[in-house]
Amino acid sequence: MFFYRKKPDRWTLTKGKMIDSPVGAARRLARKKSPTGRGNFFYRMAFASFIGVTAYALFFSQLLAITVVDIQGARKIDPEMIKEEINLALSGKYLNFLPKNNILLVSQKQIKRLLGNRFKLIDNLEIKKKFPDSLLLLLVEKNPRMMLRNLGQDYVIDDKGIAYPRSDFAAEIIPENELVILEDISGRKIEGGEEVLNSDYINFILDTKARIKKDLNLEIQPLITTSSTAAGYITVETKNGWQIYLSRDIGVAKELEMLNLVLSDKISKEKTGDLEYIDLRTNNKIYYKFKNNEQQSGN
């Protein structure tokens, strides 16, 4: 007769300690790690619902839609024009289902490139996202100081001396009569985007124009010419038709002192109408010429 004997779940060691047999260990591990089918189903449903709700809230609801655009630093550029460009860029959807105005999907680099191409007066632009629905734009505008006319083309010169084509700027942003115009007659061709004038030369031109009127009460024409920007020369023409040659190296104060001296001591008011030019480009030396007469000089 054969009897079946159940295999023990545990083995007994000689010292009285118990250890698991392979069969018992496998049974207990299966009982611990096997969740019920119903629990597993609800867990998966809850997880899927969480993912769906989160995705909807982040990408499809209006919770993170851009509704506020705050612009700081705009002086000449109309902030409303900037907002219109941004709203236009953020309208529509990516792949026909992802809204472009979602703050998570907005590309700061793309907006910088867009506004930089549209508004040439922007010198620097920083964009910050302010959750959940705002953009903050911190911009610095270029500072137009004067106009440079070169071979028939007009350029706007900023405070760094960099030239930008006049056509890049709307007339309402930089009116024609607002800036001093310097015409370069040297024949040297310049390119937009390069530094063509240094700041000392720019300041010299602007100071000269302002102080001739203020200190000597001389009316001059709007257009100033130069035969050499490198040498720092300029020529201004009075409303009476005679010209004044000046140099940056001598300086505005010294040259106006010399000009006042020659107009007071050497040339009477009656004779100024016969003047062709006064040359102040040599330190402590004044050259002047009357129409149809030889050049004269004085100290």
mmCIF file of C-alpha atoms in Angstrom:
data_model
loop_
_atom_site.group_PDB
_atom_site.id
_atom_site.type_symbol
_atom_site.label_atom_id
_atom_site.label_comp_id
_atom_site.label_asym_id
_atom_site.label_seq_id
_atom_site.Cartn_x
_atom_site.Cartn_y
_atom_site.Cartn_z
ATOM 1 C CA MET A 1 0.000 0.000 0.000
ATOM 2 C CA PHE A 2 1.260 3.451 -0.931
ATOM 3 C CA PHE A 3 0.585 6.569 1.089
ATOM 4 C CA TYR A 4 0.930 10.166 -0.188
ATOM 5 C CA ARG A 5 2.837 12.417 2.081
ATOM 6 C CA LYS A 6 2.501 16.182 1.657
ATOM 7 C CA LYS A 7 5.772 17.914 1.138
ATOM 8 C CA PRO A 8 6.558 20.260 3.998
ATOM 9 C CA ASP A 9 6.461 24.001 3.388
ATOM 10 C CA ARG A 10 9.427 24.361 5.693
ATOM 11 C CA TRP A 11 12.471 22.413 6.593
ATOM 12 C CA THR A 12 13.753 22.085 10.097
ATOM 13 C CA LEU A 13 17.405 22.507 10.753
ATOM 14 C CA THR A 14 19.206 20.517 13.382
ATOM 15 C CA LYS A 15 19.435 23.484 15.706
ATOM 16 C CA GLY A 16 15.661 24.042 15.688
ATOM 17 C CA LYS A 17 15.514 26.920 13.209
ATOM 18 C CA MET A 18 13.055 26.822 10.359
ATOM 19 C CA ILE A 19 13.733 27.831 6.759
ATOM 20 C CA ASP A 20 11.428 27.926 3.719
ATOM 21 C CA SER A 21 11.322 25.028 1.381
ATOM 22 C CA PRO A 22 11.199 25.982 -2.344
ATOM 23 C CA VAL A 23 7.529 25.046 -2.633
ATOM 24 C CA GLY A 24 6.384 27.103 0.345
ATOM 25 C CA ALA A 25 8.382 30.130 -0.669
ATOM 26 C CA ALA A 26 6.855 30.120 -4.146
ATOM 27 C CA ARG A 27 3.294 29.900 -2.780
ATOM 28 C CA ARG A 28 3.719 32.754 -0.360
ATOM 29 C CA LEU A 29 5.396 34.966 -2.999
ATOM 30 C CA ALA A 30 2.528 34.370 -5.452
ATOM 31 C CA ARG A 31 -0.058 35.291 -2.813
ATOM 32 C CA LYS A 32 1.737 38.577 -1.999
ATOM 33 C CA LYS A 33 2.453 39.787 -5.550
ATOM 34 C CA SER A 34 -0.680 38.860 -7.461
ATOM 35 C CA PRO A 35 -3.253 41.683 -7.211
ATOM 36 C CA THR A 36 -6.829 40.902 -7.868
ATOM 37 C CA GLY A 37 -8.068 41.446 -11.434
ATOM 38 C CA ARG A 38 -10.616 44.034 -10.309
ATOM 39 C CA GLY A 39 -8.058 46.123 -8.401
ATOM 40 C CA ASN A 40 -5.691 46.104 -11.332
ATOM 41 C CA PHE A 41 -8.451 47.331 -13.691
ATOM 42 C CA PHE A 42 -9.445 50.283 -11.491
ATOM 43 C CA TYR A 43 -5.827 51.250 -10.988
ATOM 44 C CA ARG A 44 -5.266 51.433 -14.729
ATOM 45 C CA MET A 45 -8.461 53.365 -15.288
ATOM 46 C CA ALA A 46 -7.516 55.919 -12.621
ATOM 47 C CA PHE A 47 -4.033 56.361 -14.059
ATOM 48 C CA ALA A 48 -5.360 56.797 -17.612
ATOM 49 C CA SER A 49 -7.918 59.342 -16.386
ATOM 50 C CA PHE A 50 -5.210 61.297 -14.581
ATOM 51 C CA ILE A 51 -3.045 61.416 -17.703
ATOM 52 C CA GLY A 52 -5.991 62.491 -19.854
ATOM 53 C CA VAL A 53 -7.138 65.259 -17.503
ATOM 54 C CA THR A 54 -3.588 66.549 -17.083
ATOM 55 C CA ALA A 55 -2.953 66.609 -20.842
ATOM 56 C CA TYR A 56 -6.237 68.405 -21.473
ATOM 57 C CA ALA A 57 -5.554 70.993 -18.773
ATOM 58 C CA LEU A 58 -2.030 71.667 -20.023
ATOM 59 C CA PHE A 59 -2.566 71.736 -23.772
ATOM 60 C CA PHE A 60 -6.219 72.072 -24.726
ATOM 61 C CA SER A 61 -7.994 74.099 -22.050
ATOM 62 C CA GLN A 62 -7.732 77.892 -21.763
ATOM 63 C CA LEU A 63 -5.924 77.588 -18.444
ATOM 64 C CA LEU A 64 -2.488 78.272 -19.998
ATOM 65 C CA ALA A 65 -3.618 80.390 -22.956
ATOM 66 C CA ILE A 66 -1.754 83.713 -23.352
ATOM 67 C CA THR A 67 -4.200 86.503 -22.517
ATOM 68 C CA VAL A 68 -1.849 89.242 -21.239
ATOM 69 C CA VAL A 69 1.149 90.769 -23.084
ATOM 70 C CA ASP A 70 2.999 93.385 -21.028
ATOM 71 C CA ILE A 71 5.500 95.556 -22.939
ATOM 72 C CA GLN A 72 8.082 97.710 -21.175
ATOM 73 C CA GLY A 73 10.701 100.018 -22.693
ATOM 74 C CA ALA A 74 8.871 101.067 -25.870
ATOM 75 C CA ARG A 75 9.379 104.785 -26.532
ATOM 76 C CA LYS A 76 9.016 105.320 -30.263
ATOM 77 C CA ILE A 77 7.453 101.977 -31.188
ATOM 78 C CA ASP A 78 3.718 101.725 -30.538
ATOM 79 C CA PRO A 79 3.165 98.877 -28.008
ATOM 80 C CA GLU A 80 -0.169 98.084 -29.641
ATOM 81 C CA MET A 81 1.611 97.307 -32.915
ATOM 82 C CA ILE A 82 3.862 94.853 -31.070
ATOM 83 C CA LYS A 83 0.844 93.192 -29.459
ATOM 84 C CA GLU A 84 -0.852 92.837 -32.832
ATOM 85 C CA GLU A 85 2.189 91.037 -34.239
ATOM 86 C CA ILE A 86 2.323 88.673 -31.245
ATOM 87 C CA ASN A 87 -1.404 87.914 -31.356
ATOM 88 C CA LEU A 88 -1.155 87.181 -35.062
ATOM 89 C CA ALA A 89 1.814 84.853 -34.514
ATOM 90 C CA LEU A 90 0.032 82.992 -31.704
ATOM 91 C CA SER A 91 -3.240 82.497 -33.558
ATOM 92 C CA GLY A 92 -4.061 79.109 -35.026
ATOM 93 C CA LYS A 93 -2.839 75.652 -34.073
ATOM 94 C CA TYR A 94 0.132 73.376 -34.481
ATOM 95 C CA LEU A 95 -0.721 70.201 -36.422
ATOM 96 C CA ASN A 96 -4.339 71.382 -36.468
ATOM 97 C CA PHE A 97 -4.955 70.542 -32.815
ATOM 98 C CA LEU A 98 -2.355 72.146 -30.491
ATOM 99 C CA PRO A 99 -3.128 75.846 -29.795
ATOM 100 C CA LYS A 100 -0.177 78.133 -30.556
ATOM 101 C CA ASN A 101 -1.030 80.529 -27.734
ATOM 102 C CA ASN A 102 -0.353 77.921 -25.045
ATOM 103 C CA ILE A 103 2.329 79.322 -22.750
ATOM 104 C CA LEU A 104 4.142 75.970 -22.711
ATOM 105 C CA LEU A 105 4.401 75.932 -26.504
ATOM 106 C CA VAL A 106 5.350 79.584 -27.053
ATOM 107 C CA SER A 107 8.877 79.925 -28.458
ATOM 108 C CA GLN A 108 10.691 82.984 -27.102
ATOM 109 C CA LYS A 109 13.345 82.718 -29.829
ATOM 110 C CA GLN A 110 10.677 82.722 -32.516
ATOM 111 C CA ILE A 111 9.006 85.845 -31.098
ATOM 112 C CA LYS A 112 12.385 87.608 -30.827
ATOM 113 C CA ARG A 113 13.159 86.830 -34.445
ATOM 114 C CA LEU A 114 9.692 87.916 -35.575
ATOM 115 C CA LEU A 115 9.745 91.257 -33.763
ATOM 116 C CA GLY A 116 13.381 91.916 -34.661
ATOM 117 C CA ASN A 117 12.552 91.573 -38.353
ATOM 118 C CA ARG A 118 9.383 93.632 -38.075
ATOM 119 C CA PHE A 119 10.669 96.448 -35.848
ATOM 120 C CA LYS A 120 14.237 97.420 -36.766
ATOM 121 C CA LEU A 121 14.299 100.000 -33.989
ATOM 122 C CA ILE A 122 14.541 97.196 -31.391
ATOM 123 C CA ASP A 123 18.133 96.902 -30.178
ATOM 124 C CA ASN A 124 17.625 94.238 -27.499
ATOM 125 C CA LEU A 125 14.620 92.173 -26.429
ATOM 126 C CA GLU A 126 14.076 89.903 -23.439
ATOM 127 C CA ILE A 127 10.923 87.791 -23.126
ATOM 128 C CA LYS A 128 9.746 86.260 -19.865
ATOM 129 C CA LYS A 129 6.882 83.819 -19.343
ATOM 130 C CA LYS A 130 4.698 84.551 -16.328
ATOM 131 C CA PHE A 131 2.493 81.588 -15.546
ATOM 132 C CA PRO A 132 -0.260 80.863 -16.159
ATOM 133 C CA ASP A 133 -1.211 83.302 -18.957
ATOM 134 C CA SER A 134 1.193 86.246 -19.390
ATOM 135 C CA LEU A 135 4.206 87.333 -21.436
ATOM 136 C CA LEU A 136 6.506 90.143 -20.302
ATOM 137 C CA LEU A 137 8.559 91.888 -23.006
ATOM 138 C CA LEU A 138 11.506 94.028 -21.898
ATOM 139 C CA LEU A 139 12.858 95.882 -24.897
ATOM 140 C CA VAL A 140 15.592 98.431 -25.528
ATOM 141 C CA GLU A 141 15.259 100.639 -28.578
ATOM 142 C CA LYS A 142 18.079 101.884 -30.754
ATOM 143 C CA ASN A 143 18.884 105.551 -30.217
ATOM 144 C CA PRO A 144 18.913 107.290 -33.633
ATOM 145 C CA ARG A 145 21.337 110.236 -33.501
ATOM 146 C CA MET A 146 21.548 111.429 -37.089
ATOM 147 C CA MET A 147 21.190 110.535 -40.766
ATOM 148 C CA LEU A 148 24.038 109.728 -43.148
ATOM 149 C CA ARG A 149 23.579 110.143 -46.896
ATOM 150 C CA ASN A 150 25.978 107.992 -48.886
ATOM 151 C CA LEU A 151 25.930 107.640 -52.684
ATOM 152 C CA GLY A 152 22.251 108.578 -52.798
ATOM 153 C CA GLN A 153 21.222 106.183 -50.015
ATOM 154 C CA ASP A 154 20.084 107.380 -46.582
ATOM 155 C CA TYR A 155 21.099 105.579 -43.392
ATOM 156 C CA VAL A 156 20.040 106.050 -39.780
ATOM 157 C CA ILE A 157 23.034 106.250 -37.423
ATOM 158 C CA ASP A 158 22.537 105.120 -33.823
ATOM 159 C CA ASP A 159 24.573 106.130 -30.773
ATOM 160 C CA LYS A 160 27.059 103.333 -31.504
ATOM 161 C CA GLY A 161 27.770 104.752 -34.954
ATOM 162 C CA ILE A 162 26.138 101.787 -36.726
ATOM 163 C CA ALA A 163 24.342 102.508 -40.005
ATOM 164 C CA TYR A 164 20.877 101.110 -40.772
ATOM 165 C CA PRO A 165 19.011 101.640 -44.071
ATOM 166 C CA ARG A 166 16.445 104.425 -43.745
ATOM 167 C CA SER A 167 13.875 102.173 -45.401
ATOM 168 C CA ASP A 168 13.954 99.894 -42.336
ATOM 169 C CA PHE A 169 12.192 102.538 -40.258
ATOM 170 C CA ALA A 170 8.674 103.859 -40.649
ATOM 171 C CA ALA A 171 8.382 107.602 -41.253
ATOM 172 C CA GLU A 172 6.164 108.010 -38.191
ATOM 173 C CA ILE A 173 8.879 106.477 -35.982
ATOM 174 C CA ILE A 174 11.723 108.643 -37.336
ATOM 175 C CA PRO A 175 10.356 111.800 -39.026
ATOM 176 C CA GLU A 176 12.462 113.192 -41.880
ATOM 177 C CA ASN A 177 13.045 116.589 -40.245
ATOM 178 C CA GLU A 178 13.907 115.234 -36.794
ATOM 179 C CA LEU A 179 17.532 114.220 -37.408
ATOM 180 C CA VAL A 180 20.593 116.087 -38.642
ATOM 181 C CA ILE A 181 21.636 114.897 -42.112
ATOM 182 C CA LEU A 182 25.324 114.399 -42.910
ATOM 183 C CA GLU A 183 26.161 113.832 -46.577
ATOM 184 C CA ASP A 184 29.363 111.921 -47.269
ATOM 185 C CA ILE A 185 30.812 113.192 -50.569
ATOM 186 C CA SER A 186 34.034 111.182 -50.337
ATOM 187 C CA GLY A 187 32.703 108.479 -52.664
ATOM 188 C CA ARG A 188 33.336 105.726 -50.129
ATOM 189 C CA LYS A 189 30.533 103.158 -50.157
ATOM 190 C CA ILE A 190 29.176 101.962 -46.826
ATOM 191 C CA GLU A 191 27.063 98.948 -45.935
ATOM 192 C CA GLY A 192 24.131 98.737 -43.564
ATOM 193 C CA GLY A 193 24.882 97.098 -40.232
ATOM 194 C CA GLU A 194 28.484 98.310 -39.986
ATOM 195 C CA GLU A 195 29.980 100.982 -37.728
ATOM 196 C CA VAL A 196 30.669 104.000 -39.925
ATOM 197 C CA LEU A 197 31.016 106.887 -37.444
ATOM 198 C CA ASN A 198 32.534 107.029 -33.973
ATOM 199 C CA SER A 199 30.692 108.629 -31.072
ATOM 200 C CA ASP A 200 33.128 111.574 -30.785
ATOM 201 C CA TYR A 201 32.479 112.545 -34.385
ATOM 202 C CA ILE A 202 28.705 112.249 -33.943
ATOM 203 C CA ASN A 203 28.772 114.439 -30.827
ATOM 204 C CA PHE A 204 30.993 116.969 -32.606
ATOM 205 C CA ILE A 205 28.509 117.313 -35.479
ATOM 206 C CA LEU A 206 25.474 117.684 -33.230
ATOM 207 C CA ASP A 207 27.206 120.121 -30.861
ATOM 208 C CA THR A 208 28.415 122.241 -33.771
ATOM 209 C CA LYS A 209 24.953 122.573 -35.266
ATOM 210 C CA ALA A 210 23.384 123.474 -31.926
ATOM 211 C CA ARG A 211 26.046 125.947 -30.771
ATOM 212 C CA ILE A 212 26.443 127.885 -34.022
ATOM 213 C CA LYS A 213 22.819 128.919 -33.652
ATOM 214 C CA LYS A 214 22.945 129.431 -29.888
ATOM 215 C CA ASP A 215 26.340 131.139 -29.471
ATOM 216 C CA LEU A 216 26.679 133.093 -32.733
ATOM 217 C CA ASN A 217 23.056 133.386 -33.856
ATOM 218 C CA LEU A 218 23.956 132.051 -37.281
ATOM 219 C CA GLU A 219 21.285 130.242 -39.270
ATOM 220 C CA ILE A 220 22.648 127.219 -41.141
ATOM 221 C CA GLN A 221 21.206 124.825 -43.705
ATOM 222 C CA PRO A 222 19.875 121.448 -42.478
ATOM 223 C CA LEU A 223 22.327 119.488 -44.638
ATOM 224 C CA ILE A 224 25.929 119.125 -43.414
ATOM 225 C CA THR A 225 28.584 117.640 -45.710
ATOM 226 C CA THR A 226 31.897 115.876 -45.163
ATOM 227 C CA SER A 227 34.785 115.128 -47.485
ATOM 228 C CA SER A 228 36.307 112.670 -45.005
ATOM 229 C CA THR A 229 34.644 111.031 -42.030
ATOM 230 C CA ALA A 230 37.994 109.484 -41.070
ATOM 231 C CA ALA A 231 39.643 112.923 -40.813
ATOM 232 C CA GLY A 232 36.659 114.276 -38.887
ATOM 233 C CA TYR A 233 35.888 117.149 -41.282
ATOM 234 C CA ILE A 234 32.500 118.772 -41.775
ATOM 235 C CA THR A 235 31.201 121.671 -43.844
ATOM 236 C CA VAL A 236 28.171 123.706 -42.834
ATOM 237 C CA GLU A 237 26.484 126.288 -45.026
ATOM 238 C CA THR A 238 24.831 129.411 -43.672
ATOM 239 C CA LYS A 239 21.496 130.694 -44.887
ATOM 240 C CA ASN A 240 23.454 133.527 -46.556
ATOM 241 C CA GLY A 241 25.232 131.001 -48.768
ATOM 242 C CA TRP A 242 28.804 130.992 -47.400
ATOM 243 C CA GLN A 243 30.402 127.926 -45.887
ATOM 244 C CA ILE A 244 32.310 127.073 -42.703
ATOM 245 C CA TYR A 245 34.922 124.298 -42.682
ATOM 246 C CA LEU A 246 35.438 122.629 -39.312
ATOM 247 C CA SER A 247 37.449 119.757 -37.832
ATOM 248 C CA ARG A 248 36.683 117.450 -34.943
ATOM 249 C CA ASP A 249 40.334 117.563 -33.847
ATOM 250 C CA ILE A 250 40.186 121.316 -33.145
ATOM 251 C CA GLY A 251 36.930 121.051 -31.196
ATOM 252 C CA VAL A 252 33.667 122.973 -31.195
ATOM 253 C CA ALA A 253 34.554 125.487 -28.482
ATOM 254 C CA LYS A 254 37.872 126.501 -30.039
ATOM 255 C CA GLU A 255 36.483 126.757 -33.561
ATOM 256 C CA LEU A 256 33.514 128.881 -32.544
ATOM 257 C CA GLU A 257 35.863 131.163 -30.650
ATOM 258 C CA MET A 258 37.953 131.551 -33.810
ATOM 259 C CA LEU A 259 34.820 132.094 -35.914
ATOM 260 C CA ASN A 260 33.520 134.773 -33.586
ATOM 261 C CA LEU A 261 36.906 136.491 -33.679
ATOM 262 C CA VAL A 262 37.128 136.671 -37.458
ATOM 263 C CA LEU A 263 33.523 137.829 -37.829
ATOM 264 C CA SER A 264 34.047 140.530 -35.206
ATOM 265 C CA ASP A 265 37.502 141.837 -36.168
ATOM 266 C CA LYS A 266 38.159 140.900 -39.791
ATOM 267 C CA ILE A 267 34.864 140.769 -41.627
ATOM 268 C CA SER A 268 32.157 143.362 -41.286
ATOM 269 C CA LYS A 269 28.488 142.425 -41.459
ATOM 270 C CA GLU A 270 28.230 144.174 -44.801
ATOM 271 C CA LYS A 271 30.914 141.922 -46.255
ATOM 272 C CA THR A 272 29.550 138.602 -44.990
ATOM 273 C CA GLY A 273 27.285 138.478 -48.017
ATOM 274 C CA ASP A 274 30.401 138.355 -50.198
ATOM 275 C CA LEU A 275 32.006 135.501 -48.281
ATOM 276 C CA GLU A 276 32.651 132.185 -49.995
ATOM 277 C CA TYR A 277 33.980 130.290 -46.978
ATOM 278 C CA ILE A 278 35.790 130.445 -43.631
ATOM 279 C CA ASP A 279 38.207 127.579 -42.912
ATOM 280 C CA LEU A 280 38.763 126.777 -39.205
ATOM 281 C CA ARG A 281 40.462 123.394 -39.580
ATOM 282 C CA THR A 282 43.934 124.609 -38.554
ATOM 283 C CA ASN A 283 44.598 125.384 -34.898
ATOM 284 C CA ASN A 284 44.993 129.129 -34.245
ATOM 285 C CA LYS A 285 44.861 129.844 -37.964
ATOM 286 C CA ILE A 286 41.882 131.146 -39.904
ATOM 287 C CA TYR A 287 41.523 131.109 -43.661
ATOM 288 C CA TYR A 288 38.703 132.898 -45.427
ATOM 289 C CA LYS A 289 37.831 133.813 -48.971
ATOM 290 C CA PHE A 290 35.500 136.281 -50.599
ATOM 291 C CA LYS A 291 33.744 135.498 -53.834
ATOM 292 C CA ASN A 292 35.895 136.277 -56.861
ATOM 293 C CA ASN A 293 38.830 137.124 -54.589
ATOM 294 C CA GLU A 294 41.960 135.370 -53.365
ATOM 295 C CA GLN A 295 42.137 133.467 -50.130
ATOM 296 C CA GLN A 296 43.113 135.428 -47.023
ATOM 297 C CA SER A 297 44.232 134.335 -43.593
ATOM 298 C CA GLY A 298 44.429 135.624 -40.060
ATOM 299 C CA ASN A 299 45.494 134.559 -36.580
#
